[in-house]
Amino acid sequence: MNGPEIYDAQTLPSDDNVNSYAFSVDLDGQWFLQKGKMVAYYGQIDFHGIGLGRLDSLIAHSFHSPLHASDWVVAEGRGKMVLADRAFDVNSYDLEDGNLTVRSGNLLAFQPSLSLKQSIIPGFLTLIGTGKFVAASNGPVVFVEPPIRVDPQALVGWADCPSPCHHYDHQYLRGVLGGVRAWTGIGGTSGEEHQFEFVGSGTVLLQSTEELMPELATGAVPQQEGVPNATGANQPSQPGGSGQLGALQRRFGL
Amino acid sequence: MLAVDMTGDAVKAKNGAMVAYDGEMTFKKRTGGGEGLRGMVTRRLTGEQMEVMEVKGRGTCYFADRASEINLVSLHGEKLYVEASNLLCTDSALRTGTTFTGLRGASQGNGLFTTSVEGTGQAAILSDGTAIVLRVTPQTPLQVDPGAYIAHTGNLKQHFQSGVNFRTFIGEGSGEAFQIRFEGDGLVYVQPSERNTIGGDV
């Protein structure tokens, strides 16, 4: 018979990708996963919402993000579980006594031996400890090393390096004309005036598209896509807004 | 994209799914899924409407739909159950019909009925991302998220399984409250993506 490979409870990979879009977890115990990412499972698995209950001590140990509590569940039991996310590329990563920060909507699941914390950067989550986690990306992930400046929309996460800072093109910030240009968009903008800058040692994870995965309502959602906690004041490519006006006044010396 | 080589024979395909062809082809709209008046009425009643055309001729015909992945299923007399929206193309030797699926269908947001394909030949089904084929045996029943289910073959019993409890109602639901449980012997096709379903957010 031609056609795709047929998997059963035994041949389904154990903690590995089924294909580029799906990941199979060999569950014996507990895993955290984001709501709605389970596609199918064999065996006896229960799903518990995060809140008061008998999983209290587990959650106290490895879940530290009340903002995201309503989006996560604990899968408990024994069996094989297939995870997938809107047909995006899915990859698993191993952390060994490390830390990794990832966009909150991209994280699918993680082992309870890791501990999940809210990153200082809004919209991102940090995993600390040792264990395996699964994250999705729009297109394959590319690993790069700092120092590097990356497009906000292409950033998936980073490991072991200090949190990024904003970087703006100097040319673009300078002078009255630059301000007018930024404010009105007249004269053309390249759309690449703003980057995230990484320094130090570590790894930065990029996805191969600037199209963000449709953000799920996970905690505090950034006002502009790709930029955490964005307001008009720090968005050069977005015309209008009182923050921009303030910036213009500053340029005129008012 | 699916390429079908034809030598005078015919295939039934989703209306408008042809993207290119070479050779001589004729396209004929088959009203009511090509199942005659009775089929047409059944489909209208059950909401499993299927716009079907019959393609006949010599040459190669190419089919595609919204860049979805296409999976070929070979049938040797058994029955394939598939959502009408996921069925792209079948050999004309295959009979299509409508079956009642009960509550399972309702939970998928796809109605209470599903399409069955029966006979010997090949059928092409659509999925969002490469489909995963999972075998169900009496020892290993399978639970599937309603939004990810696309098709199944074989002698399978479906149950609708719900994990709704009081916590669901105080907003602490697990997001995985509804599953279809397959028991018996057969294959289930699952896509790595979820449709919007009624139970999806619970």
Tab-separated table of N, CA, C and O in Angstrom, chain A residues 1-10 12 18-19 21-22 33-45 47-53 70 72-73 82 84-88, chain B residues 69 71-74 76 122 128-137 140-145 148 161 167 171-176 179 181 187 189-194 200-202:
chain	number	residue	atom	x	y	z
A	1	MET	N	0.849	-1.199	0.000
A	1	MET	CA	0.000	0.000	0.000
A	1	MET	C	0.874	1.234	0.000
A	1	MET	O	1.842	1.326	0.761
A	2	ASN	N	0.584	2.118	-0.910
A	2	ASN	CA	1.305	3.383	-0.832
A	2	ASN	C	0.590	4.295	0.161
A	2	ASN	O	-0.475	3.984	0.652
A	3	GLY	N	1.196	5.410	0.421
A	3	GLY	CA	0.588	6.288	1.405
A	3	GLY	C	1.457	6.412	2.625
A	3	GLY	O	2.550	5.837	2.668
A	4	PRO	N	1.000	7.162	3.585
A	4	PRO	CA	1.840	7.456	4.743
A	4	PRO	C	2.079	6.231	5.625
A	4	PRO	O	1.359	5.236	5.525
A	5	GLU	N	3.096	6.342	6.433
A	5	GLU	CA	3.426	5.270	7.355
A	5	GLU	C	2.335	5.142	8.411
A	5	GLU	O	1.747	6.125	8.828
A	6	ILE	N	2.081	3.895	8.794
A	6	ILE	CA	1.041	3.664	9.793
A	6	ILE	C	1.688	3.436	11.150
A	6	ILE	O	2.594	2.619	11.286
A	7	TYR	N	1.268	4.183	12.129
A	7	TYR	CA	1.808	4.042	13.469
A	7	TYR	C	0.789	3.366	14.367
A	7	TYR	O	-0.413	3.541	14.199
A	8	ASP	N	1.287	2.602	15.322
A	8	ASP	CA	0.390	2.139	16.371
A	8	ASP	C	1.035	2.470	17.713
A	8	ASP	O	2.062	3.133	17.775
A	9	ALA	N	0.401	2.008	18.764
A	9	ALA	CA	0.844	2.403	20.103
A	9	ALA	C	2.312	2.039	20.342
A	9	ALA	O	2.998	2.695	21.113
A	10	GLN	N	2.800	0.966	19.661
A	10	GLN	CA	4.184	0.558	19.892
A	10	GLN	C	5.159	1.298	18.981
A	10	GLN	O	6.237	1.691	19.405
A	12	LEU	N	4.845	4.177	17.452
A	12	LEU	CA	4.870	5.629	17.558
A	12	LEU	C	6.162	6.030	18.270
A	12	LEU	O	6.517	5.439	19.283
A	18	VAL	N	6.992	12.750	15.098
A	18	VAL	CA	6.335	11.806	14.198
A	18	VAL	C	6.595	12.259	12.758
A	18	VAL	O	6.994	11.499	11.898
A	19	ASN	N	6.325	13.538	12.495
A	19	ASN	CA	6.795	14.180	11.278
A	19	ASN	C	7.116	15.615	11.669
A	19	ASN	O	7.106	15.941	12.861
A	21	TYR	N	5.533	18.136	11.776
A	21	TYR	CA	4.463	18.910	12.401
A	21	TYR	C	3.917	18.298	13.685
A	21	TYR	O	3.041	18.879	14.305
A	22	ALA	N	4.369	17.112	14.021
A	22	ALA	CA	3.787	16.453	15.185
A	22	ALA	C	4.875	15.797	16.031
A	22	ALA	O	5.886	15.341	15.512
A	33	LEU	N	1.261	20.742	29.297
A	33	LEU	CA	1.084	21.121	27.905
A	33	LEU	C	0.087	22.255	27.770
A	33	LEU	O	-0.744	22.465	28.642
A	34	GLN	N	0.255	23.022	26.691
A	34	GLN	CA	-0.668	24.114	26.488
A	34	GLN	C	-1.990	23.550	25.987
A	34	GLN	O	-2.017	22.584	25.237
A	35	LYS	N	-3.055	24.195	26.391
A	35	LYS	CA	-4.394	23.716	26.042
A	35	LYS	C	-4.558	23.538	24.539
A	35	LYS	O	-4.124	24.374	23.768
A	36	GLY	N	-5.215	22.469	24.174
A	36	GLY	CA	-5.609	22.309	22.779
A	36	GLY	C	-4.505	21.829	21.861
A	36	GLY	O	-4.678	21.807	20.661
A	37	LYS	N	-3.340	21.448	22.397
A	37	LYS	CA	-2.266	20.993	21.523
A	37	LYS	C	-2.236	19.476	21.407
A	37	LYS	O	-1.478	18.934	20.629
A	38	MET	N	-3.051	18.801	22.224
A	38	MET	CA	-3.092	17.346	22.143
A	38	MET	C	-3.956	16.973	20.953
A	38	MET	O	-5.065	17.464	20.797
A	39	VAL	N	-3.432	16.099	20.108
A	39	VAL	CA	-4.164	15.707	18.916
A	39	VAL	C	-4.770	14.313	19.092
A	39	VAL	O	-5.910	14.072	18.737
A	40	ALA	N	-3.990	13.412	19.653
A	40	ALA	CA	-4.482	12.054	19.865
A	40	ALA	C	-3.639	11.380	20.922
A	40	ALA	O	-2.502	11.784	21.149
A	41	TYR	N	-4.168	10.363	21.574
A	41	TYR	CA	-3.341	9.605	22.502
A	41	TYR	C	-3.802	8.170	22.641
A	41	TYR	O	-4.962	7.850	22.438
A	42	TYR	N	-2.845	7.306	22.956
A	42	TYR	CA	-3.107	5.921	23.335
A	42	TYR	C	-2.937	5.837	24.836
A	42	TYR	O	-2.124	6.554	25.412
A	43	GLY	N	-3.640	4.910	25.452
A	43	GLY	CA	-3.411	4.657	26.858
A	43	GLY	C	-4.340	5.444	27.749
A	43	GLY	O	-5.361	5.972	27.314
A	44	GLN	N	-3.958	5.510	28.998
A	44	GLN	CA	-4.813	6.133	29.997
A	44	GLN	C	-4.206	7.461	30.423
A	44	GLN	O	-3.215	7.490	31.143
A	45	ILE	N	-4.754	8.540	29.934
A	45	ILE	CA	-4.209	9.847	30.259
A	45	ILE	C	-5.333	10.766	30.716
A	45	ILE	O	-6.389	10.815	30.096
A	47	PHE	N	-6.363	14.777	31.878
A	47	PHE	CA	-5.918	16.163	31.738
A	47	PHE	C	-6.509	16.981	32.875
A	47	PHE	O	-7.713	16.955	33.095
A	48	HIS	N	-5.634	17.677	33.581
A	48	HIS	CA	-6.093	18.473	34.708
A	48	HIS	C	-5.788	19.942	34.450
A	48	HIS	O	-4.669	20.279	34.067
A	49	GLY	N	-6.757	20.772	34.686
A	49	GLY	CA	-6.503	22.200	34.637
A	49	GLY	C	-5.593	22.593	35.789
A	49	GLY	O	-5.476	21.879	36.789
A	50	ILE	N	-4.927	23.741	35.617
A	50	ILE	CA	-4.027	24.164	36.681
A	50	ILE	C	-4.799	25.030	37.658
A	50	ILE	O	-5.390	26.036	37.301
A	51	GLY	N	-4.792	24.613	38.892
A	51	GLY	CA	-5.511	25.352	39.921
A	51	GLY	C	-5.399	24.581	41.202
A	51	GLY	O	-4.526	23.729	41.339
A	52	LEU	N	-6.271	24.859	42.115
A	52	LEU	CA	-6.241	24.119	43.362
A	52	LEU	C	-6.525	22.651	43.084
A	52	LEU	O	-7.273	22.311	42.182
A	53	GLY	N	-5.918	21.785	43.834
A	53	GLY	CA	-6.190	20.374	43.632
A	53	GLY	C	-5.013	19.549	44.089
A	53	GLY	O	-4.063	20.056	44.678
A	70	SER	N	-4.266	29.665	33.039
A	70	SER	CA	-5.502	29.208	32.406
A	70	SER	C	-5.249	28.594	31.039
A	70	SER	O	-6.149	28.047	30.427
A	72	TRP	N	-2.700	26.384	30.454
A	72	TRP	CA	-1.894	25.178	30.567
A	72	TRP	C	-2.648	24.092	31.304
A	72	TRP	O	-3.489	24.374	32.146
A	73	VAL	N	-2.341	22.866	30.952
A	73	VAL	CA	-2.922	21.735	31.652
A	73	VAL	C	-1.812	20.749	31.988
A	73	VAL	O	-0.725	20.798	31.410
A	82	VAL	N	0.190	12.416	21.086
A	82	VAL	CA	0.677	13.157	19.924
A	82	VAL	C	0.302	14.629	20.083
A	82	VAL	O	-0.847	14.967	20.331
A	84	ALA	N	0.521	18.626	18.484
A	84	ALA	CA	0.704	19.377	17.250
A	84	ALA	C	0.091	20.750	17.437
A	84	ALA	O	-0.725	20.963	18.323
A	85	ASP	N	0.499	21.687	16.613
A	85	ASP	CA	0.000	23.044	16.731
A	85	ASP	C	-0.244	23.651	15.355
A	85	ASP	O	0.700	24.067	14.693
A	86	ARG	N	-1.472	23.694	14.939
A	86	ARG	CA	-1.906	24.372	13.711
A	86	ARG	C	-0.985	24.093	12.521
A	86	ARG	O	-0.662	24.983	11.742
A	87	ALA	N	-0.481	22.898	12.427
A	87	ALA	CA	0.375	22.472	11.322
A	87	ALA	C	1.638	23.318	11.200
A	87	ALA	O	2.206	23.479	10.127
A	88	PHE	N	2.106	23.859	12.325
A	88	PHE	CA	3.403	24.529	12.338
A	88	PHE	C	4.498	23.517	12.618
A	88	PHE	O	4.239	22.444	13.155
B	69	GLU	N	-2.238	19.483	2.548
B	69	GLU	CA	-1.557	18.238	2.241
B	69	GLU	C	-2.577	17.233	1.704
B	69	GLU	O	-3.737	17.225	2.097
B	71	ASN	N	-3.371	13.151	1.092
B	71	ASN	CA	-3.015	11.792	1.475
B	71	ASN	C	-3.809	10.814	0.650
B	71	ASN	O	-5.027	10.929	0.539
B	72	LEU	N	-3.104	9.840	0.075
B	72	LEU	CA	-3.778	8.827	-0.730
B	72	LEU	C	-4.134	7.625	0.132
B	72	LEU	O	-3.328	7.162	0.932
B	73	VAL	N	-5.345	7.156	-0.021
B	73	VAL	CA	-5.784	5.978	0.707
B	73	VAL	C	-6.222	4.940	-0.306
B	73	VAL	O	-7.051	5.219	-1.166
B	74	SER	N	-5.638	3.740	-0.219
B	74	SER	CA	-6.072	2.653	-1.094
B	74	SER	C	-7.142	1.844	-0.397
B	74	SER	O	-6.989	1.474	0.764
B	76	HIS	N	-9.578	-1.565	-0.543
B	76	HIS	CA	-9.827	-2.862	-1.169
B	76	HIS	C	-11.117	-3.408	-0.597
B	76	HIS	O	-11.111	-4.342	0.199
B	122	GLN	N	-8.688	4.168	-5.183
B	122	GLN	CA	-7.957	5.107	-4.334
B	122	GLN	C	-8.785	6.345	-4.073
B	122	GLN	O	-9.531	6.813	-4.927
B	128	ASP	N	-4.566	19.426	7.026
B	128	ASP	CA	-3.771	20.613	7.298
B	128	ASP	C	-2.456	20.140	7.919
B	128	ASP	O	-2.396	19.820	9.094
B	129	GLY	N	-1.427	20.031	7.114
B	129	GLY	CA	-0.187	19.407	7.567
B	129	GLY	C	-0.254	17.919	7.282
B	129	GLY	O	-1.336	17.361	7.123
B	130	THR	N	0.905	17.257	7.189
B	130	THR	CA	0.927	15.838	6.871
B	130	THR	C	0.102	15.026	7.862
B	130	THR	O	0.284	15.147	9.067
B	131	ALA	N	-0.780	14.223	7.363
B	131	ALA	CA	-1.626	13.424	8.247
B	131	ALA	C	-0.813	12.321	8.914
B	131	ALA	O	0.164	11.829	8.361
B	132	ILE	N	-1.225	11.955	10.096
B	132	ILE	CA	-0.603	10.851	10.816
B	132	ILE	C	-1.613	9.714	10.834
B	132	ILE	O	-2.787	9.930	11.144
B	133	VAL	N	-1.156	8.526	10.480
B	133	VAL	CA	-2.054	7.374	10.462
B	133	VAL	C	-1.795	6.561	11.715
B	133	VAL	O	-0.669	6.142	11.977
B	134	LEU	N	-2.816	6.345	12.499
B	134	LEU	CA	-2.661	5.631	13.756
B	134	LEU	C	-3.507	4.373	13.736
B	134	LEU	O	-4.689	4.408	13.359
B	135	ARG	N	-2.876	3.257	14.107
B	135	ARG	CA	-3.605	1.991	14.098
B	135	ARG	C	-4.292	1.773	15.438
B	135	ARG	O	-3.730	2.053	16.494
B	136	VAL	N	-5.498	1.290	15.361
B	136	VAL	CA	-6.236	0.964	16.573
B	136	VAL	C	-6.400	-0.541	16.625
B	136	VAL	O	-6.774	-1.169	15.630
B	137	THR	N	-6.068	-1.136	17.741
B	137	THR	CA	-6.292	-2.563	17.939
B	137	THR	C	-7.174	-2.708	19.177
B	137	THR	O	-7.298	-1.755	19.948
B	140	THR	N	-5.277	-1.614	22.123
B	140	THR	CA	-4.867	-0.226	22.228
B	140	THR	C	-5.905	0.695	21.596
B	140	THR	O	-5.808	1.051	20.434
B	141	PRO	N	-6.908	1.034	22.368
B	141	PRO	CA	-7.869	2.026	21.872
B	141	PRO	C	-7.181	3.386	21.729
B	141	PRO	O	-6.122	3.614	22.309
B	142	LEU	N	-7.767	4.240	20.942
B	142	LEU	CA	-7.147	5.524	20.662
B	142	LEU	C	-8.118	6.649	20.965
B	142	LEU	O	-9.296	6.560	20.635
B	143	GLN	N	-7.605	7.700	21.590
B	143	GLN	CA	-8.419	8.887	21.808
B	143	GLN	C	-7.927	9.999	20.891
B	143	GLN	O	-6.727	10.219	20.789
B	144	VAL	N	-8.858	10.660	20.243
B	144	VAL	CA	-8.487	11.678	19.269
B	144	VAL	C	-9.246	12.959	19.582
B	144	VAL	O	-10.410	12.929	19.965
B	145	ASP	N	-8.553	14.062	19.424
B	145	ASP	CA	-9.205	15.351	19.576
B	145	ASP	C	-10.177	15.538	18.406
B	145	ASP	O	-9.795	15.329	17.257
B	148	ALA	N	-8.966	17.361	15.328
B	148	ALA	CA	-7.839	16.852	14.564
B	148	ALA	C	-8.205	15.627	13.745
B	148	ALA	O	-7.445	15.199	12.889
B	161	GLN	N	-16.181	10.904	24.424
B	161	GLN	CA	-15.687	10.846	25.788
B	161	GLN	C	-15.543	12.256	26.308
B	161	GLN	O	-14.973	13.110	25.661
B	167	ARG	N	-14.998	21.692	37.540
B	167	ARG	CA	-13.956	22.694	37.334
B	167	ARG	C	-14.071	23.336	35.958
B	167	ARG	O	-13.639	24.460	35.759
B	171	GLY	N	-14.184	27.685	35.001
B	171	GLY	CA	-13.141	28.245	34.148
B	171	GLY	C	-11.786	27.612	34.354
B	171	GLY	O	-10.769	28.172	33.998
B	172	GLU	N	-11.749	26.439	34.959
B	172	GLU	CA	-10.460	25.782	35.102
B	172	GLU	C	-10.435	24.495	34.299
B	172	GLU	O	-9.871	23.498	34.703
B	173	GLY	N	-11.103	24.517	33.173
B	173	GLY	CA	-11.164	23.328	32.339
B	173	GLY	C	-9.791	23.002	31.786
B	173	GLY	O	-8.887	23.829	31.795
B	174	SER	N	-9.641	21.810	31.280
B	174	SER	CA	-8.330	21.380	30.833
B	174	SER	C	-8.112	21.644	29.354
B	174	SER	O	-7.035	21.440	28.843
B	175	GLY	N	-9.136	22.119	28.637
B	175	GLY	CA	-8.969	22.354	27.207
B	175	GLY	C	-8.986	21.067	26.408
B	175	GLY	O	-8.912	21.078	25.200
B	176	GLU	N	-9.018	19.962	27.094
B	176	GLU	CA	-9.051	18.672	26.409
B	176	GLU	C	-10.236	17.882	26.937
B	176	GLU	O	-10.140	16.694	27.191
B	179	GLN	N	-13.064	14.085	23.773
B	179	GLN	CA	-12.292	13.269	22.859
B	179	GLN	C	-13.203	12.243	22.207
B	179	GLN	O	-14.235	11.904	22.750
B	181	ARG	N	-13.223	8.404	21.278
B	181	ARG	CA	-12.489	7.196	21.619
B	181	ARG	C	-12.794	6.151	20.551
B	181	ARG	O	-13.955	5.856	20.284
B	187	LEU	N	-7.768	1.940	11.158
B	187	LEU	CA	-6.812	3.024	11.068
B	187	LEU	C	-7.538	4.357	11.229
B	187	LEU	O	-8.642	4.526	10.731
B	189	TYR	N	-6.988	8.545	10.694
B	189	TYR	CA	-6.164	9.604	10.117
B	189	TYR	C	-6.353	10.869	10.933
B	189	TYR	O	-7.471	11.313	11.163
B	190	VAL	N	-5.231	11.434	11.372
B	190	VAL	CA	-5.262	12.590	12.244
B	190	VAL	C	-4.408	13.680	11.620
B	190	VAL	O	-3.350	13.402	11.068
B	191	GLN	N	-4.859	14.925	11.681
B	191	GLN	CA	-4.036	16.005	11.143
B	191	GLN	C	-3.367	16.766	12.290
B	191	GLN	O	-3.927	16.838	13.386
B	192	PRO	N	-2.170	17.315	12.057
B	192	PRO	CA	-1.454	18.004	13.136
B	192	PRO	C	-1.959	19.428	13.340
B	192	PRO	O	-1.182	20.368	13.412
B	193	SER	N	-3.227	19.597	13.424
B	193	SER	CA	-3.818	20.918	13.521
B	193	SER	C	-5.244	20.705	13.970
B	193	SER	O	-5.788	19.621	13.791
B	194	GLU	N	-5.849	21.706	14.559
B	194	GLU	CA	-7.203	21.509	15.046
B	194	GLU	C	-8.168	22.508	14.435
B	194	GLU	O	-7.892	23.687	14.388
B	200	GLY	N	-13.660	22.992	21.804
B	200	GLY	CA	-12.257	23.360	21.759
B	200	GLY	C	-11.755	24.180	22.924
B	200	GLY	O	-10.620	24.040	23.347
B	201	ASP	N	-12.579	25.060	23.437
B	201	ASP	CA	-12.102	25.950	24.477
B	201	ASP	C	-12.463	25.481	25.872
B	201	ASP	O	-12.090	26.107	26.854
B	202	VAL	N	-13.178	24.398	25.956
B	202	VAL	CA	-13.640	23.968	27.266
B	202	VAL	C	-12.517	23.267	28.007
B	202	VAL	O	-11.854	22.426	27.413
